[in-house]
Coordinates of C-alpha atoms and ligand atoms in Angstrom, one line a residue:
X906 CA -91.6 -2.7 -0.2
X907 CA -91.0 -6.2 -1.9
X908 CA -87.5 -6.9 -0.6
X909 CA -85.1 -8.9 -3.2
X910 CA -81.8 -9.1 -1.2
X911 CA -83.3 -9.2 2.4
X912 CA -85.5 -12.2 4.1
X913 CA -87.4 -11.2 6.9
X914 CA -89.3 -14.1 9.0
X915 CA -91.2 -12.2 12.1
X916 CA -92.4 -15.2 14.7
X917 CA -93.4 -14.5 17.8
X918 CA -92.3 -11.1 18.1
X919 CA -88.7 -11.2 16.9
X920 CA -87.5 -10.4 13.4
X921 CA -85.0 -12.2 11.9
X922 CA -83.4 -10.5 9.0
X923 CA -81.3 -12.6 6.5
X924 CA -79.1 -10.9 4.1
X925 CA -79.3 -13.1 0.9
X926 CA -77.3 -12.9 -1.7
X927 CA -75.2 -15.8 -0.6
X928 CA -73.2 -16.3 -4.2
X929 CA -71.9 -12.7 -3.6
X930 CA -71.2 -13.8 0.4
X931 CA -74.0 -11.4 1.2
X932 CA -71.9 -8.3 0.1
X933 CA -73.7 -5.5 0.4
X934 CA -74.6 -3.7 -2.7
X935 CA -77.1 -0.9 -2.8
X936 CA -80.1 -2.7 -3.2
X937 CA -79.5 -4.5 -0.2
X938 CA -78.4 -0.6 1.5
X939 CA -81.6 0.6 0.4
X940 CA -83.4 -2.3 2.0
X941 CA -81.9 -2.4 5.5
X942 CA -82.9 1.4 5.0
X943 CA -86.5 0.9 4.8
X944 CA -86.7 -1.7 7.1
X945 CA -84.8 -0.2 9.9
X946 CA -86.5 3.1 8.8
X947 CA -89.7 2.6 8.3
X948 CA -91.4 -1.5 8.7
X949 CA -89.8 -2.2 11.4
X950 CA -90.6 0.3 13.5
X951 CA -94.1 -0.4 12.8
X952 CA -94.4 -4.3 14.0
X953 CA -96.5 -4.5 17.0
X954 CA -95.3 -6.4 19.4
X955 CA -91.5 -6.0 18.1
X956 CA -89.6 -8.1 20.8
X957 CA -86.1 -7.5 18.9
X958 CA -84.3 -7.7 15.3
X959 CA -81.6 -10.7 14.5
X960 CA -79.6 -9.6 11.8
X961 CA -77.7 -12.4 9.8
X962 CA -76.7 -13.7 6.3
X963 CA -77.5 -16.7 4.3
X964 CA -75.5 -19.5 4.2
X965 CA -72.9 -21.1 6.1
X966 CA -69.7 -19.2 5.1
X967 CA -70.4 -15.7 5.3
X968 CA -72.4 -13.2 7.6
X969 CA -71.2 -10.4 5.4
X970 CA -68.4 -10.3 3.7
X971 CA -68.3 -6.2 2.7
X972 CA -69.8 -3.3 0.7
X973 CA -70.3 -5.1 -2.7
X974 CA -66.9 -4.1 -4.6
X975 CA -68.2 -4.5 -8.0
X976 CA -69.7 -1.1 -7.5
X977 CA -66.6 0.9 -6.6
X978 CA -64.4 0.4 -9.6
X979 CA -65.8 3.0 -11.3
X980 CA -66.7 5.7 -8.2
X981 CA -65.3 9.6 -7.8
X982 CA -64.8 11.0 -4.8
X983 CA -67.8 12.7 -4.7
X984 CA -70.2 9.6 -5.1
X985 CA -67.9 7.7 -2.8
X986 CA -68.5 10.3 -0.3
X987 CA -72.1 9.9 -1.1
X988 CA -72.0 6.2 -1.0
X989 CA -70.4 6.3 2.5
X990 CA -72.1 8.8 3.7
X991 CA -75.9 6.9 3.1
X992 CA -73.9 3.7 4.1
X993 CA -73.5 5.3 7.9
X994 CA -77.1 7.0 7.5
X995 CA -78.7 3.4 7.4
X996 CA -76.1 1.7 10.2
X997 CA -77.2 5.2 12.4
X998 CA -80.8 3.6 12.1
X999 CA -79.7 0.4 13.1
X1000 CA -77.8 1.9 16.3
X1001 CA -80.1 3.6 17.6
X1002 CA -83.4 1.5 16.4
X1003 CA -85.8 1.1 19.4
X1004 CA -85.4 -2.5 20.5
X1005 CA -82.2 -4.6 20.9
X1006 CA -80.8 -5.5 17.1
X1007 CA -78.5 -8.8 17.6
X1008 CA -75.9 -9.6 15.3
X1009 CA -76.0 -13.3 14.0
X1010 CA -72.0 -13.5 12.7
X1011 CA -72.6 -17.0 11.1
X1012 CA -69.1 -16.7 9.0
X1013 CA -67.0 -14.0 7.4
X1014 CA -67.7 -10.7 8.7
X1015 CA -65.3 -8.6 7.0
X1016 CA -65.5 -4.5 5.9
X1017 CA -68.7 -3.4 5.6
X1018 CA -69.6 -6.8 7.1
X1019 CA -67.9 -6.1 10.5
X1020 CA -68.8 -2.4 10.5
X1021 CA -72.7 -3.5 10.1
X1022 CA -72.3 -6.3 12.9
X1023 CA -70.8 -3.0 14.3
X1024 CA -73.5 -1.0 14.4
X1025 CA -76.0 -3.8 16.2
X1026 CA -76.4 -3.4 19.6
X1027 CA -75.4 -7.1 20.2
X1028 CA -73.2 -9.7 18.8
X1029 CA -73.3 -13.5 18.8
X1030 CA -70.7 -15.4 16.5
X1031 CA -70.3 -18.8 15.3
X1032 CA -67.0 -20.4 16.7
X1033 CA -65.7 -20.4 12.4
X1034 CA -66.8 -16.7 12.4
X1035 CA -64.0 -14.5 11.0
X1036 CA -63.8 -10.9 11.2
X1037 CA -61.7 -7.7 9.9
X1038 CA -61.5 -4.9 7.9
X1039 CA -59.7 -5.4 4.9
X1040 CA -60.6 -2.1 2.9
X1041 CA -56.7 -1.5 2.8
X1042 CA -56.0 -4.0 0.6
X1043 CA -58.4 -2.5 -1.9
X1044 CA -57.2 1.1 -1.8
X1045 CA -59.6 2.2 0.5
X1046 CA -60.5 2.6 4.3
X1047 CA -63.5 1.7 5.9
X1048 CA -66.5 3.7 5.0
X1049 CA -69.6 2.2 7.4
X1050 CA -68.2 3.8 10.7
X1051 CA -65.9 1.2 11.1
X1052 CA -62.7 3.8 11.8
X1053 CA -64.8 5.1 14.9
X1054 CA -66.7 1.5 15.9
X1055 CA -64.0 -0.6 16.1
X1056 CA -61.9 2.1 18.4
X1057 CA -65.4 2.1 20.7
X1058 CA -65.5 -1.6 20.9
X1059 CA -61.7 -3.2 21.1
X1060 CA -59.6 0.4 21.8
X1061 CA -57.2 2.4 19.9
X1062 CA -54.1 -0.2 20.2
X1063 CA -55.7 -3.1 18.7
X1064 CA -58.3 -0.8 16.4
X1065 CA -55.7 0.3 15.1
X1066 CA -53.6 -3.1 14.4
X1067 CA -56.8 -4.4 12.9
X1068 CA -57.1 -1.3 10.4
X1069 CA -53.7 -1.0 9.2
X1070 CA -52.7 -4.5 9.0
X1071 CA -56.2 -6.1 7.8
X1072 CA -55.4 -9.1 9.1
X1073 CA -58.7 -11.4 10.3
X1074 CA -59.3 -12.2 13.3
X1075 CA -60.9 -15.7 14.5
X1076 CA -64.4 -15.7 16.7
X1077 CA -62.1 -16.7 20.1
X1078 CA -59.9 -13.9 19.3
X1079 CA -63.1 -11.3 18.8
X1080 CA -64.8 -12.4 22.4
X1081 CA -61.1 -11.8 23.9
X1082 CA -61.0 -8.8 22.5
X1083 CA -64.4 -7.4 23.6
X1084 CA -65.9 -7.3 19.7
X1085 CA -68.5 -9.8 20.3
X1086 CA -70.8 -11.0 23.5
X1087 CA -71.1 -14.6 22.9
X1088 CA -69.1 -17.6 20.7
X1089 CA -71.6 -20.5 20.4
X1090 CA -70.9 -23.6 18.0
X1091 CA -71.7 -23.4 14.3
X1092 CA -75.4 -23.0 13.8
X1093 CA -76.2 -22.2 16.8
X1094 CA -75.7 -17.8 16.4
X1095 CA -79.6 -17.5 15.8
X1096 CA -81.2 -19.6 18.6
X1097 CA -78.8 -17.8 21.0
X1098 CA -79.5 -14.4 19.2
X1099 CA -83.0 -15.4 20.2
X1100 CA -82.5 -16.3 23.9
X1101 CA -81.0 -12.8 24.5
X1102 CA -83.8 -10.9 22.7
X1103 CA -86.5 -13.2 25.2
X1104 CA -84.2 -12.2 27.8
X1105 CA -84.5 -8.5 27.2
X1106 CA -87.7 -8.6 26.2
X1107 CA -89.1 -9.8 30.2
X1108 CA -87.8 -5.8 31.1
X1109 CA -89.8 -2.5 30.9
X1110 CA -89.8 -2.2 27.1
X1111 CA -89.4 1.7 27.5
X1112 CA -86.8 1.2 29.8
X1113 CA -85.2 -0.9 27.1
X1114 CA -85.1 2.2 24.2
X1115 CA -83.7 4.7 26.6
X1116 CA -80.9 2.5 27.8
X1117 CA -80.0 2.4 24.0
X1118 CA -80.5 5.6 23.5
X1119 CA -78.3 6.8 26.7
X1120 CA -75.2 3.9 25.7
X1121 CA -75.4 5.6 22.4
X1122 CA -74.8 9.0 23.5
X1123 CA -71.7 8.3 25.1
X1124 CA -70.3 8.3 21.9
X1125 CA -71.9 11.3 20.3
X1126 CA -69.9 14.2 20.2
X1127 CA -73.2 16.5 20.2
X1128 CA -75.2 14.7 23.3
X1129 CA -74.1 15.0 26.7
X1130 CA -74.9 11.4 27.7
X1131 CA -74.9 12.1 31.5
X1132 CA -77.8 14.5 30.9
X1133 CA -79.3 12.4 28.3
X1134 CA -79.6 10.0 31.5
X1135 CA -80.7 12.3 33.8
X1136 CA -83.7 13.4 30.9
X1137 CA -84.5 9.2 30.1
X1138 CA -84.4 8.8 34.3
X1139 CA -86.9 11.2 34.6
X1140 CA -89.1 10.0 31.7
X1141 CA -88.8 6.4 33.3
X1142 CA -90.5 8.1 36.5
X1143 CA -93.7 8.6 34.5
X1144 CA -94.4 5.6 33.2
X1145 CA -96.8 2.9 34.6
X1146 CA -94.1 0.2 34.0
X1147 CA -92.0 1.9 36.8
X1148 CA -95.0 1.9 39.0
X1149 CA -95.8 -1.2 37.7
X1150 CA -91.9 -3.0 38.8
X1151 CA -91.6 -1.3 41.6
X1152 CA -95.1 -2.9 43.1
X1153 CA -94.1 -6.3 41.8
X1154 CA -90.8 -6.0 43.4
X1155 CA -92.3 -4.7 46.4
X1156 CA -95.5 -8.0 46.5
X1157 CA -92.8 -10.4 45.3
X1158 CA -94.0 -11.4 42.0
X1159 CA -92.9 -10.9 38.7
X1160 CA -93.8 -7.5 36.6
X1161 CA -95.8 -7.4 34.0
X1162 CA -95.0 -4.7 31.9
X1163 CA -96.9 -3.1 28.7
X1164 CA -94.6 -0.6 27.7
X1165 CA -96.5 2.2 28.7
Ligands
CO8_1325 N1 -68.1 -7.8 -2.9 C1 -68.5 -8.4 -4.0 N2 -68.4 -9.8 -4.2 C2 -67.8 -10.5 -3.2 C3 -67.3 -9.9 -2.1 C4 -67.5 -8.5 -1.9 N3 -67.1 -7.8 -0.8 N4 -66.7 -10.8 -1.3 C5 -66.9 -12.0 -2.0 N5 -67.5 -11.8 -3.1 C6 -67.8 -12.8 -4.2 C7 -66.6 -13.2 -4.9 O1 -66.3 -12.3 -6.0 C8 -67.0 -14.5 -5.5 O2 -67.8 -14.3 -6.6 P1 -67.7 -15.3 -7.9 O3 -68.1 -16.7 -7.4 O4 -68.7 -14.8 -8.8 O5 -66.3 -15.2 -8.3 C9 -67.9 -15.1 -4.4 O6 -68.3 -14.0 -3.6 C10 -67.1 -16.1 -3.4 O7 -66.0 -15.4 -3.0 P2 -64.5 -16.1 -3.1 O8 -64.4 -17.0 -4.3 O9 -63.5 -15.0 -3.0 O10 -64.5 -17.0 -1.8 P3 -63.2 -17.4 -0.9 O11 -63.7 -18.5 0.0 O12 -62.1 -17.8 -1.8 O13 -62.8 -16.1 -0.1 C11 -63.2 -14.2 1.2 C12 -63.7 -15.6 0.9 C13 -61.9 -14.2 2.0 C14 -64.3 -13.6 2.1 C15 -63.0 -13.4 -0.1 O14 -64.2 -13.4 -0.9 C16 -62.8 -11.9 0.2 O15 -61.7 -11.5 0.5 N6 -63.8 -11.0 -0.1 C17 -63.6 -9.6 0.0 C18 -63.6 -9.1 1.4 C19 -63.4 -7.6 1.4 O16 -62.4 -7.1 0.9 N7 -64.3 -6.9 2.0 C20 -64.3 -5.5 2.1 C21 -65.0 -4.8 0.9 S1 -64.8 -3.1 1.0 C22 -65.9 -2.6 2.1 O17 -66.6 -3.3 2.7 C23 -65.9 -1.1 2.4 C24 -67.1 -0.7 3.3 C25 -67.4 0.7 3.2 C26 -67.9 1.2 1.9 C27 -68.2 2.6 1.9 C28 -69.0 3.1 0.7 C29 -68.2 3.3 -0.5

């Protein structure tokens, strides 16, 4: 695919995904959809070597700053059912893709901007990184998961604060909340995106996806997520990267794992 709205640099085994349509603040219109769709789909689960994805947007204002509202003016229910419902499809893939996806949140993460940073597994935001979900102002509500995210990340009281008030909240106040994993200075989201991908990526790659995989089930109504841990413990067993840890643990050296 010949990707318009998305720029993807791969170097040394991590991905860095740039959302670029900066004039629009990276708002996500379906073109864009479509294209986190086939890369979260289909590419990127087919570079070897795949360490870990950064996800961020171009620019220095916004990460994302929603679905692109120029194409709602004119939706019925039914397509904005539709629109939604592909919307949560493609954040699904991004949930539960198999290596750690990092959120980049170099400026306004707002809607369907929050609700994608959401739906990474990770998220590192610039200390003039805003976020929120503002869809009341516009009529709407949240369509991207972000009623059931943001509950799942900062709990009910304040979910619910955030939703019904839209009011923004700063970086400080997102890391004090529990919405984000790291505040670093302007600039600096990627490079500490980065350090936490190399960081996971010195563990038992295998080990990696099922942890992902088991986190994620907790909040699925149709797993059971303590037997979805018991199946991935056992699956762990029979892999030569367990045999392989345990031994270097045992000689006192460091593993050397090959994901199998
Ligand atoms: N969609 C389309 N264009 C946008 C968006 C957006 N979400 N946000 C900003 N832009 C555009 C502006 O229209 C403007 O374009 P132009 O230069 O052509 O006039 C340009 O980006 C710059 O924006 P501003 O001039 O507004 O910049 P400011 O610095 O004054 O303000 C803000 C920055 C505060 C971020 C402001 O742009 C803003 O409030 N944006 C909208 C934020 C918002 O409401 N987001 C939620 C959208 S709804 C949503 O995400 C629902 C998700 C679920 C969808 C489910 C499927 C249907």
């Amino acid at each position: 695919m010949v990707y318009e709205n998305l720029n993807i640099q791969v170097d040394n085994g991590i991905a860095v995904v740039t959302i670029s349509r900066e004039k629009a603040l990276n708002a996500l219109n379906s073109p864009t959809i479509l294209e986190l769709q086939h890369f979260f789909g289909t590419e990127g689960r087919t570079i070897a070597g795949l360490k870990g994805v950064i996800l961020t947007g171009a620019g220095e204002k916004a990460f994302v700053a929603g679905a692109d509202i120029s194409e709602f003016t004119s939706l019925n229910p039914q397509q904005g059912a539709a629109l939604a419902m592909r919307g949560q499809e493609v954040f699904n893939l991004i949930e539960n893709f198999h290596v750690p996806v990092v959120a980049a949140v170099n400026g306004f993460a707002l809607g369907g901007g929050c609700e994608l940073a959401m739906a990474c597994h990770l998220r590192v935001a610039g200390e003039k990184a805003r976020f929120g979900q503002p869809e009341v102002n516009l009529g709407l509500i949240p369509g991207y998961g972000g009623t059931q995210r943001l509950v799942q990340y900062v709990g009910k009281t304040k979910a619910m604060e955030l939703l019904l008030t839209a009011d923004m909240i700063d970086a400080a106040e997102a890391f004090r909340l529990g919405l984000v994993n790291y505040v670093v200075p302007v600039g600096e989201e990627v490079n500490k995106a980065k350090e936490l991908i190399e960081k996971t990526a010195t563990k038992a790659p295998m080990a990696i996806t099922y942890i992902i995989e088991c986190v994620n089930a907790y909040f699925n109504k149709d797993a059971d997520g303590f037997r979805a841990e018991v199946e991935a413990f056992g699956q762990c067993c029979g892999t030569e990267d367990f045999r392989e840890g345990a031994s270097a643990f045992l000689e006192k050296r460091k593993a050397n794992f090959q994901g199998k």
